[in-house]
Coordinates of C-alpha atoms in Angstrom, one line a residue:
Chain V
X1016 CA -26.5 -4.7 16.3
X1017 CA -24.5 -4.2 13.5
X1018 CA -21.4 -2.0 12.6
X1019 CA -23.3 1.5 12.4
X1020 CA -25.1 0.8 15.8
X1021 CA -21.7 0.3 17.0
X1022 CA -20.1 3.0 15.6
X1023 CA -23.4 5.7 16.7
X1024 CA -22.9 4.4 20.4
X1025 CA -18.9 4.9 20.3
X1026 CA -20.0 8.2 19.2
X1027 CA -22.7 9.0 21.6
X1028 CA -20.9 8.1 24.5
X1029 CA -19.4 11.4 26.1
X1030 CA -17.0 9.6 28.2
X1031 CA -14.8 9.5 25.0
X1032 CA -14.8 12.9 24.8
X1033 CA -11.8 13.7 27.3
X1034 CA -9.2 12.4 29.5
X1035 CA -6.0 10.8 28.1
X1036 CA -8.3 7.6 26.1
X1037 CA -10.1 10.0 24.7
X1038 CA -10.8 10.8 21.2
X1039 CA -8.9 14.4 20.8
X1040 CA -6.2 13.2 22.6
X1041 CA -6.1 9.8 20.7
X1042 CA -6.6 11.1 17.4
X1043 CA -3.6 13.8 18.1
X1044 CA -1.5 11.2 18.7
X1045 CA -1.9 9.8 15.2
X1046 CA -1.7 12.5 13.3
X1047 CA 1.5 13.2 15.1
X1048 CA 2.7 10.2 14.7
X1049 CA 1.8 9.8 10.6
X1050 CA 3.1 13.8 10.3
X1051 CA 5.9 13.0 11.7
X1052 CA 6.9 10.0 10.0
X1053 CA 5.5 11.6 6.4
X1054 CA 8.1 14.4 6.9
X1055 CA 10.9 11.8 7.8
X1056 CA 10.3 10.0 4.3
X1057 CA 9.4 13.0 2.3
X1058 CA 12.9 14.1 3.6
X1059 CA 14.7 10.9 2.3
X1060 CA 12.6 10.0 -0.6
X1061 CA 11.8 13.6 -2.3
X1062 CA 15.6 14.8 -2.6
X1063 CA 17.3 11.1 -4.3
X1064 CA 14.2 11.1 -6.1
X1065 CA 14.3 14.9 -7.8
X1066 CA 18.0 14.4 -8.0
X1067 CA 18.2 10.6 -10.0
X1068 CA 15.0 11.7 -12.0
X1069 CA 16.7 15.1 -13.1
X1070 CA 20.1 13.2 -14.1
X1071 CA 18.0 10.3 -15.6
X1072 CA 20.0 8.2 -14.2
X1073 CA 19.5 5.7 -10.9
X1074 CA 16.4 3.7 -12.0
X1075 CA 17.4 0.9 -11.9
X1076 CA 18.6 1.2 -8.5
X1077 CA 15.6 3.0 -7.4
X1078 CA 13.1 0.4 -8.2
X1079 CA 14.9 -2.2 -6.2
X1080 CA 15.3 0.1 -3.1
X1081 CA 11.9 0.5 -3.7
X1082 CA 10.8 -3.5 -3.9
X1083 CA 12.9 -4.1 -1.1
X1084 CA 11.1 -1.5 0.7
X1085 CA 8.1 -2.7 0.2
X1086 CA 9.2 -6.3 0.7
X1087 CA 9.9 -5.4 4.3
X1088 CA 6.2 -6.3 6.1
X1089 CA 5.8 -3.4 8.3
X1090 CA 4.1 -5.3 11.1
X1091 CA 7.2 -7.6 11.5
X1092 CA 9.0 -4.6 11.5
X1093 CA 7.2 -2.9 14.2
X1094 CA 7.5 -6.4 16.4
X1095 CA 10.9 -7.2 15.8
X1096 CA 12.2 -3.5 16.9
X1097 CA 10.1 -3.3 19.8
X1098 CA 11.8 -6.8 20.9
X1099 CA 15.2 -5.5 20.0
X1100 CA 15.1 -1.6 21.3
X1101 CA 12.0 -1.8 24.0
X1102 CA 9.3 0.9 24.2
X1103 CA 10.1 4.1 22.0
X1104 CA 9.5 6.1 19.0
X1105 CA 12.0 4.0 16.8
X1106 CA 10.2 0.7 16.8
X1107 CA 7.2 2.9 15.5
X1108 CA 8.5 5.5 13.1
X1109 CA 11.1 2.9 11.3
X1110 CA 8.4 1.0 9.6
X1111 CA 6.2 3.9 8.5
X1112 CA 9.3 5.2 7.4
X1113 CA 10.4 2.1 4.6
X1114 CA 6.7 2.3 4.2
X1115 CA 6.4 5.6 3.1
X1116 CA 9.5 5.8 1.1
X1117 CA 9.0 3.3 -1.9
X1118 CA 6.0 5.1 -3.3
X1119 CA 7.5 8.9 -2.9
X1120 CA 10.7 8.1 -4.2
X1121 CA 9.2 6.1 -7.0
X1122 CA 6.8 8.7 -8.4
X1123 CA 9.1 11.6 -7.7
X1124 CA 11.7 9.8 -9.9
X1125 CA 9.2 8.7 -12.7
X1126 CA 7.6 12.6 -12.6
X1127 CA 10.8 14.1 -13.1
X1128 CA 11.9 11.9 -15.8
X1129 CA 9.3 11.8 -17.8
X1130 CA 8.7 15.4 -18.4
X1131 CA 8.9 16.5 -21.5
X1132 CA 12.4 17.2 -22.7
X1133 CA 11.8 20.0 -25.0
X1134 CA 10.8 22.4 -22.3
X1135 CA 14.3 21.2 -20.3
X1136 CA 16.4 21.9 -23.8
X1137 CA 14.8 24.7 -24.2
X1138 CA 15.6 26.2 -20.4
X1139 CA 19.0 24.9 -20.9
X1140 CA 19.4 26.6 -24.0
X1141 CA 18.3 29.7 -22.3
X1142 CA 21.5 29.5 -19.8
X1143 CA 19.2 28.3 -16.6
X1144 CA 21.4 26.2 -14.4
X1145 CA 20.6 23.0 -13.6
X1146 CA 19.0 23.7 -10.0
X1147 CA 16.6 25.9 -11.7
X1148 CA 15.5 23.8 -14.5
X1149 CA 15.4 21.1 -11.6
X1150 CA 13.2 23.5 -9.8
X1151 CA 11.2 26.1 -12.1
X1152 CA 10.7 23.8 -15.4
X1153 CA 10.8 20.0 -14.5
X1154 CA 9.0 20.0 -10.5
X1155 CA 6.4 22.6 -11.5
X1156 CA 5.2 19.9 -14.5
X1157 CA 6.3 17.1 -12.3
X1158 CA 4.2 18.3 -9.5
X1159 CA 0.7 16.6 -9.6
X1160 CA 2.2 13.0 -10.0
X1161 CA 4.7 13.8 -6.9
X1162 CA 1.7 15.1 -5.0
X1163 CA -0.1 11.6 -5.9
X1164 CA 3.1 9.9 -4.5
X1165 CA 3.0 11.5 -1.3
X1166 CA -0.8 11.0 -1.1
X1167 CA -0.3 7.5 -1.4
X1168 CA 2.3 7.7 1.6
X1169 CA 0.4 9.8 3.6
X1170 CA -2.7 7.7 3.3
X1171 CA -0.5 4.4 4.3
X1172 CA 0.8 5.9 6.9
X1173 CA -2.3 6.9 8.3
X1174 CA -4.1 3.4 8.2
X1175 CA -0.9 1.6 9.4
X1176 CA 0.0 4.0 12.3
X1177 CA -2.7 2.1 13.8
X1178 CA -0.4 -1.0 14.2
X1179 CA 1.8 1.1 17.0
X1180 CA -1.2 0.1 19.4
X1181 CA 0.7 -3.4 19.4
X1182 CA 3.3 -2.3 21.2
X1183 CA 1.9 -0.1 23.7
X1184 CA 1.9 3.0 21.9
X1185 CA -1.2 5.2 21.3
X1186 CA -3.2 7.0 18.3
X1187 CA -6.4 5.2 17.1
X1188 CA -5.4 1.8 16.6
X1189 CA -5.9 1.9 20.6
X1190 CA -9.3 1.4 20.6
X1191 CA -9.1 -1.6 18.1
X1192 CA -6.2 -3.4 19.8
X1193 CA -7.8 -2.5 23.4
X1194 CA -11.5 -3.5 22.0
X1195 CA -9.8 -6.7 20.7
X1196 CA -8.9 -7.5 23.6
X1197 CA -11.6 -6.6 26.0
X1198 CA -14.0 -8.0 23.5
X1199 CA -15.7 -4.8 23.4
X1200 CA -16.6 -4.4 19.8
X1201 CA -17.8 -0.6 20.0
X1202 CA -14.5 0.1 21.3
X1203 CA -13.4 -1.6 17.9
X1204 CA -15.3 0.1 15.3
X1205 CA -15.6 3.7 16.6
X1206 CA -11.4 3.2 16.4
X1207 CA -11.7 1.9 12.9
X1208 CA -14.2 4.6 11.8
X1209 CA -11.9 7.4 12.9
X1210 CA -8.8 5.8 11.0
X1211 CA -11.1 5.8 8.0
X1212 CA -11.9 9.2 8.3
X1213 CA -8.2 10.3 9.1
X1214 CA -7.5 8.7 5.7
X1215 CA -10.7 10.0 4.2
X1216 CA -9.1 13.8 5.7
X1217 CA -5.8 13.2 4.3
X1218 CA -6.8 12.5 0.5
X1219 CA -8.7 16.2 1.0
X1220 CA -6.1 18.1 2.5
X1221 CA -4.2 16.5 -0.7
X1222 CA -6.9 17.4 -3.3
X1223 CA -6.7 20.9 -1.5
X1224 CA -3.2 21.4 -1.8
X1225 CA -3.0 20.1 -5.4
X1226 CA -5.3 22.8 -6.1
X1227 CA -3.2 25.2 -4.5
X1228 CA 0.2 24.2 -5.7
X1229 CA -0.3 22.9 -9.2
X1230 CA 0.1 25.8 -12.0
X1231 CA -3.5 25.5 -14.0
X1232 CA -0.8 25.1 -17.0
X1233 CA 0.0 21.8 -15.9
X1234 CA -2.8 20.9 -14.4
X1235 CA -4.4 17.6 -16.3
X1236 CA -8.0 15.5 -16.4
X1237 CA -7.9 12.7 -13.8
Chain L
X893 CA 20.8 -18.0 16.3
X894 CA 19.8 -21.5 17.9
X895 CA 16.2 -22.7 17.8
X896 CA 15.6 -20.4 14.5
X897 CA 13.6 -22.7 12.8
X898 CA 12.1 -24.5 16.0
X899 CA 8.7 -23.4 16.1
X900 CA 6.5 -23.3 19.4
X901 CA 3.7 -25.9 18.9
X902 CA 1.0 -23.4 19.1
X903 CA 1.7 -22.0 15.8
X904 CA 0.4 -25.6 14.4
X905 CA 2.5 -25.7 11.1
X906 CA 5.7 -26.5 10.4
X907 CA 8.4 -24.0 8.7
X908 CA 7.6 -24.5 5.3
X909 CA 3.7 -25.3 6.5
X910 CA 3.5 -21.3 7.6
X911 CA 5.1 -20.8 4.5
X912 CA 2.6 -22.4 2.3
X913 CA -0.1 -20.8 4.5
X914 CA 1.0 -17.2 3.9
X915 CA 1.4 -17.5 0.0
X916 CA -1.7 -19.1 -0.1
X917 CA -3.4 -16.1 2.1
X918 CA -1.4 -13.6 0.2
X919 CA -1.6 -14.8 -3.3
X920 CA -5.5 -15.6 -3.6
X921 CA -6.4 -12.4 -2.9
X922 CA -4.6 -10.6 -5.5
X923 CA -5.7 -13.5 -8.1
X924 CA -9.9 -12.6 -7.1
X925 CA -8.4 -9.3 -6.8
X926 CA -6.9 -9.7 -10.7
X927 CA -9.9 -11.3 -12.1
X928 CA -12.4 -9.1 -10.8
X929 CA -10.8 -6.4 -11.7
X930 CA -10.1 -7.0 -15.6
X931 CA -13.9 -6.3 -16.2
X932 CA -14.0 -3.7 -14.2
X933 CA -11.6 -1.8 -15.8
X934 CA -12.7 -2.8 -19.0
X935 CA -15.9 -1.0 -18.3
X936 CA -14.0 2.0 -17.1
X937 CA -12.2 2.1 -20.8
X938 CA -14.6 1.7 -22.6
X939 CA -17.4 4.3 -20.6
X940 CA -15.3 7.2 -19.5
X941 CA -17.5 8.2 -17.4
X942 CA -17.4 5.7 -15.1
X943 CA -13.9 5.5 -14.0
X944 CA -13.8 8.8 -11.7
X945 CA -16.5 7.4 -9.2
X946 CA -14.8 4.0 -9.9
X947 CA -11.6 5.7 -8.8
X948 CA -13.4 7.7 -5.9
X949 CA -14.7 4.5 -4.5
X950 CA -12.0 2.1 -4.8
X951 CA -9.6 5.4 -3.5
X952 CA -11.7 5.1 0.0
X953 CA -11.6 1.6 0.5
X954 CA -8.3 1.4 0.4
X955 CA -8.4 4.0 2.8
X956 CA -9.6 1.7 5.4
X957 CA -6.7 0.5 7.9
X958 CA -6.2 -3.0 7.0
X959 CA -6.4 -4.0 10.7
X960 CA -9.9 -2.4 11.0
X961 CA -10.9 -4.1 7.8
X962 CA -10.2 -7.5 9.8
X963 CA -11.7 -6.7 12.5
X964 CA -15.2 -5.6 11.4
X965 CA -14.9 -8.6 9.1
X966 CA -14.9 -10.7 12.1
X967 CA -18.6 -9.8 12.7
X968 CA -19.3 -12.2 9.2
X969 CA -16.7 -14.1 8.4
X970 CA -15.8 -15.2 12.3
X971 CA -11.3 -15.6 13.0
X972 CA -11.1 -17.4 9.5
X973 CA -8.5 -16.8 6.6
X974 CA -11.3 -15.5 4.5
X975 CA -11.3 -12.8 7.5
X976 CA -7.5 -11.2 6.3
X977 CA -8.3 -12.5 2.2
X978 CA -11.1 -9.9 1.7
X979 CA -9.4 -7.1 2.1
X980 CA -6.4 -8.0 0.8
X981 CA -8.9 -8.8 -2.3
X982 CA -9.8 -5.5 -2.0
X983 CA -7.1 -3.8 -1.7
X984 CA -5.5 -5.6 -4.9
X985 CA -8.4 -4.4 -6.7
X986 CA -7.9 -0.4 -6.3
X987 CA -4.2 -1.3 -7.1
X988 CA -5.1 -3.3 -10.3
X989 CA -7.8 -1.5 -11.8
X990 CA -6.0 2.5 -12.1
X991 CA -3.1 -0.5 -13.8
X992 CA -4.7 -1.9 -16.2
X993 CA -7.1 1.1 -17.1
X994 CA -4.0 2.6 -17.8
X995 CA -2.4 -0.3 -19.8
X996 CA -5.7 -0.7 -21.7
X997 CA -5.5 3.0 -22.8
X998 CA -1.9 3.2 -23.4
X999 CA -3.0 1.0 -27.1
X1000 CA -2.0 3.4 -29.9
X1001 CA -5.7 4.2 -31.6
X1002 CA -3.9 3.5 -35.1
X1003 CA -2.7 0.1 -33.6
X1004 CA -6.8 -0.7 -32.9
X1005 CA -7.8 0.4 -35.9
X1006 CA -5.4 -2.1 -38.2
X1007 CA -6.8 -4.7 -35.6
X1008 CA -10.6 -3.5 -36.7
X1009 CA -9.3 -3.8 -39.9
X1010 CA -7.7 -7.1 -40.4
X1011 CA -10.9 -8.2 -39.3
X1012 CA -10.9 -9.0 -35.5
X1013 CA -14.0 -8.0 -33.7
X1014 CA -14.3 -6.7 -30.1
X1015 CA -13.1 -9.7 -28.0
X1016 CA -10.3 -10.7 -30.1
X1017 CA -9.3 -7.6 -30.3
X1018 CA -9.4 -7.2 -26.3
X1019 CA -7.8 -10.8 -25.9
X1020 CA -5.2 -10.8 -28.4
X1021 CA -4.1 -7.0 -29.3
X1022 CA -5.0 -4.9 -26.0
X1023 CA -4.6 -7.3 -23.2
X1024 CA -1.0 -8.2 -24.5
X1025 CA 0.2 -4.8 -25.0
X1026 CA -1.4 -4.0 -21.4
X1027 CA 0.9 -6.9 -19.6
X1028 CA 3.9 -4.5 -18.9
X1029 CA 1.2 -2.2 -17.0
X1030 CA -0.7 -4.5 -15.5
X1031 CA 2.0 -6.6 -14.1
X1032 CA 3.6 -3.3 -12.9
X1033 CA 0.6 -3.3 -10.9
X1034 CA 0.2 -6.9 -10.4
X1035 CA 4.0 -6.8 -8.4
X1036 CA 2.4 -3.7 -5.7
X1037 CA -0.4 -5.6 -4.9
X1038 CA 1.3 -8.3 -4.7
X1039 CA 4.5 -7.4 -2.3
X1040 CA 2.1 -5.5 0.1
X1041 CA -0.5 -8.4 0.3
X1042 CA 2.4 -10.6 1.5
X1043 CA 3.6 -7.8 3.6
X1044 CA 0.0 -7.3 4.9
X1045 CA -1.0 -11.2 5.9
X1046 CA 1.4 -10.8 9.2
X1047 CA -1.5 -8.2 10.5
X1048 CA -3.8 -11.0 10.2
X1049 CA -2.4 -12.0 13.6
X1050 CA -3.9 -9.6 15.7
X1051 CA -7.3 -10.8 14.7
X1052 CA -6.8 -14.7 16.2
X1053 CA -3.6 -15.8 14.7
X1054 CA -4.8 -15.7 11.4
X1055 CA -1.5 -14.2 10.2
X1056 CA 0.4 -17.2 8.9
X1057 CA 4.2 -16.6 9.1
X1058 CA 2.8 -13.1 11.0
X1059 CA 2.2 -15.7 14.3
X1060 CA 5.7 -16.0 15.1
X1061 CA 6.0 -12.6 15.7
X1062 CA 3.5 -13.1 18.9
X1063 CA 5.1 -16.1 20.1
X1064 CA 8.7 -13.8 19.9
X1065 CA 6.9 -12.1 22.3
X1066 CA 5.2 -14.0 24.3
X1067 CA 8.8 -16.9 24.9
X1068 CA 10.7 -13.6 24.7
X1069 CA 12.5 -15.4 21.4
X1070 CA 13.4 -12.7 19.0
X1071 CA 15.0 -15.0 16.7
X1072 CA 11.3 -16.0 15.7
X1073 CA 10.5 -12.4 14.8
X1074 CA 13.6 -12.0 12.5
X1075 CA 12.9 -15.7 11.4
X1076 CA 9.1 -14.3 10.7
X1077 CA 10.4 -10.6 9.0
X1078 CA 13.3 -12.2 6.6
X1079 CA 11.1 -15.2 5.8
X1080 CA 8.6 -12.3 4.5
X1081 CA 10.7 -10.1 3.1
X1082 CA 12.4 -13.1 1.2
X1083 CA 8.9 -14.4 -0.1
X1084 CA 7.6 -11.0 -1.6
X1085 CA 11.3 -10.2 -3.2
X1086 CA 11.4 -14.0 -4.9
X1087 CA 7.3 -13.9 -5.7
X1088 CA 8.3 -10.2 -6.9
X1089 CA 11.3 -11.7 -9.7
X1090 CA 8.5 -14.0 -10.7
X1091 CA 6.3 -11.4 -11.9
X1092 CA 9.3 -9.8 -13.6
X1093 CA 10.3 -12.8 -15.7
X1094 CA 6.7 -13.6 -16.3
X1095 CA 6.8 -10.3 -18.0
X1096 CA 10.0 -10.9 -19.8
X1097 CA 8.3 -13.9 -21.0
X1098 CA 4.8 -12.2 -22.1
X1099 CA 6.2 -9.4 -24.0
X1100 CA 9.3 -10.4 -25.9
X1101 CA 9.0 -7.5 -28.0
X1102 CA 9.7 -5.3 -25.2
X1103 CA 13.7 -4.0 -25.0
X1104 CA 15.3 -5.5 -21.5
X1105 CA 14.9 -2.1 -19.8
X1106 CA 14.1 -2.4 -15.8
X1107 CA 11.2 0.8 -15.4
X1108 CA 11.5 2.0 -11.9
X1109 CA 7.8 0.6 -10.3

């Protein structure tokens, strides 16, 4: 049997259909889980990083915030807080949280201060205050690359919410860390198969929304 | 904070042996990573066309949870260290190649053309004008893949203890001895920050041209 066999009987079976292991219920779980802890970052990264990019100022800083966030091994994370603080949503949403944040708040910063200045003089010129060059001249042309940040966070998220499984907590990574365990191997890739296609979903919804939100001005190839 | 560097026996290394263990299963990944992925993106410069589905492909991979990665690697590779390398390898790649693509492209054309014109041909001119003004870009990429891949090795745990430094997490658990989880999270965190300042001064070092700016990566 290899991995597709696997994955078609996961499928087939309509056992995993309902109840509280089941699929809808499992994968509900992790998308709550990842949308949860997306909007958490978004919230911290997306603000310091519109404000430092629009002063030009804070880079520096930024990119080591960022390494050390990075630095941070999410797994250990997850392990370490579950010892310290027991079963809960913190030992969970903490490390998607530093996950999350060094890519947003590195792109946003980058997207806002590289736009071209002339545009900003010339707004400024034009008597626009600075939240509304912030908001209607630099994020408009900043928009795509900020989108890619967040894509880039989302999509993390996703694939490491599975990780949660560990310490008793549910969404998809469920199946793997129970199939591990009980050596059933369906168990194992069906859960592995719907993570992938959770990520797969995400980039889409992102694709979508870049082609709702960005201006067809701005809009560049690739 | 007693017993912090006492490690059960199960774990089968010393300190400094889990150490070793998780540079080695961090760092070899991103070099396969590195090397397959400066031809790759040399195709992808020089064909347009084939960076998108490049991007597309490499875009999905990544895509895949690391965790599942391992664990439907177990099926060929059996609870080895090659297991947790392969992806790692992989995911280095889709880092890498977007990175130097970029770096690659970022040569001024007038900049090739005086190359062309004092007479170097097309791997000179790769080796010794576009590669070197590419190093600022590609080691920009080089320090993401890097810091994650370290990050990344402690998942190798759940598939067999093939996590290196990752392994103390479960005996924390298992003794009920946090001080080996924060031993096993710091010790990380320390080795991707220091392996991080490497990469920067190896920069420094490779392009003294550049002004001493830090770029926010």
């Amino acid at each position: 049997m290899n991995v597709l066999d696997f994955a078609h009987s996961f499928f087939a079976d309509p056992a995993r259909w309902h109840g509280y292991d089941g699929v809808p219920t499992r994968l509900l779980e992790h998308v709550g889980y990842s949308l949860e802890a997306l909007a958490i970052a978004a919230l911290i990264a997306l603000p310091v990083g519109l404000i430092a990019g629009h002063l030009r100022r804070g880079g520096n800083a930024l990119s080591m915030v960022a390494t050390a966030g990075r630095a941070l091994p999410s797994f250990g994370l997850l392990v370490l807080l579950f010892i310290w603080f027991g079963f809960g949503t913190l030992p969970v949403m903490v490390p998607l949280v530093v996950l999350a944040v060094p890519p947003i708040l590195v792109t946003t910063y980058e997207a806002i201060q590289t736009v071209d200045p002339s545009p900003v003089d010339a707004a400024r010129g034009m008597g626009m205050t600075e939240p509304r060059i912030l908001f209607q001249v630099e994020l408009p042309v900043a928009l795509p690359v900020i989108l890619g940040g967040l894509r880039t966070a989302a999509v993390q998220i996703v694939s490491t919410a599975t990780i949660a499984a560990y310490v008793s907590f549910g969404g998809l990574g469920r199946y793997i860390i129970d199939g591990l365990y009980q050596k059933d191997y369906e168990k194992v890739v069906g859960g592995a198969t719907l993570v992938a296609g959770l990520a797969l979903v995400t980039l889409v919804v992102f694709w979508a929304l870049s082609k709702l939100t960005v201006s067809p001005g701005v809009r560049r190839s690739g | 904070m007693n017993g912090f560097f006492d490690l059960p026996s199960d774990l089968q290394h010393s300190y400094f042996g889990l150490i070793g263990l998780h540079l080695r299963e961090a760092l070899l990944p991103v070099l396969a990573g590195l090397l397959l992925s400066l031809p790759v993106a040399q195709l992808c410069a020089r064909f347009r066309w084939l960076y998108p589905p490049v991007l597309g492909v490499t875009t999905v991979l990544y895509a895949i949870p690391s965790l599942a990665f391992f664990v439907i690697l177990i099926d060929y590779t059996g609870q080895s260290e090659m297991t947790v390398m392969i992806p790692l390898a992989v995911y280095s790649l889709v880092v890498l190649v977007p990175a130097i693509v970029d770096g690659v492209r970022s040569v001024p054309p007038e900049t090739l053309a005086a190359a062309e014109a004092m007479g170097l041909g097309a791997v000179r001119r790769y080796l010794q004008v576009q590669l070197p003004i590419a190093v600022p870009a590609i080691i920009a990429g080089l320090r993401v893949a890097t810091v994650s891949s370290i990050s990344l090795v402690s998942v190798g745990m759940l598939i067999g203890n093939q996590g290196a430094l990752g392994n103390m997490l479960n005996d924390a658990n298992l003794y009920h001895r946090p001080e080996l989880a924060v031993n096993s999270v710091v010790t990380t965190a320390v080795l991707a920050i220091l392996v991080d300042a490497a990469l920067v001064l190896t920069r420094n070092l490779l392009t003294p041209w550049m002004p001493k700016k830090g770029a926010a990566r």
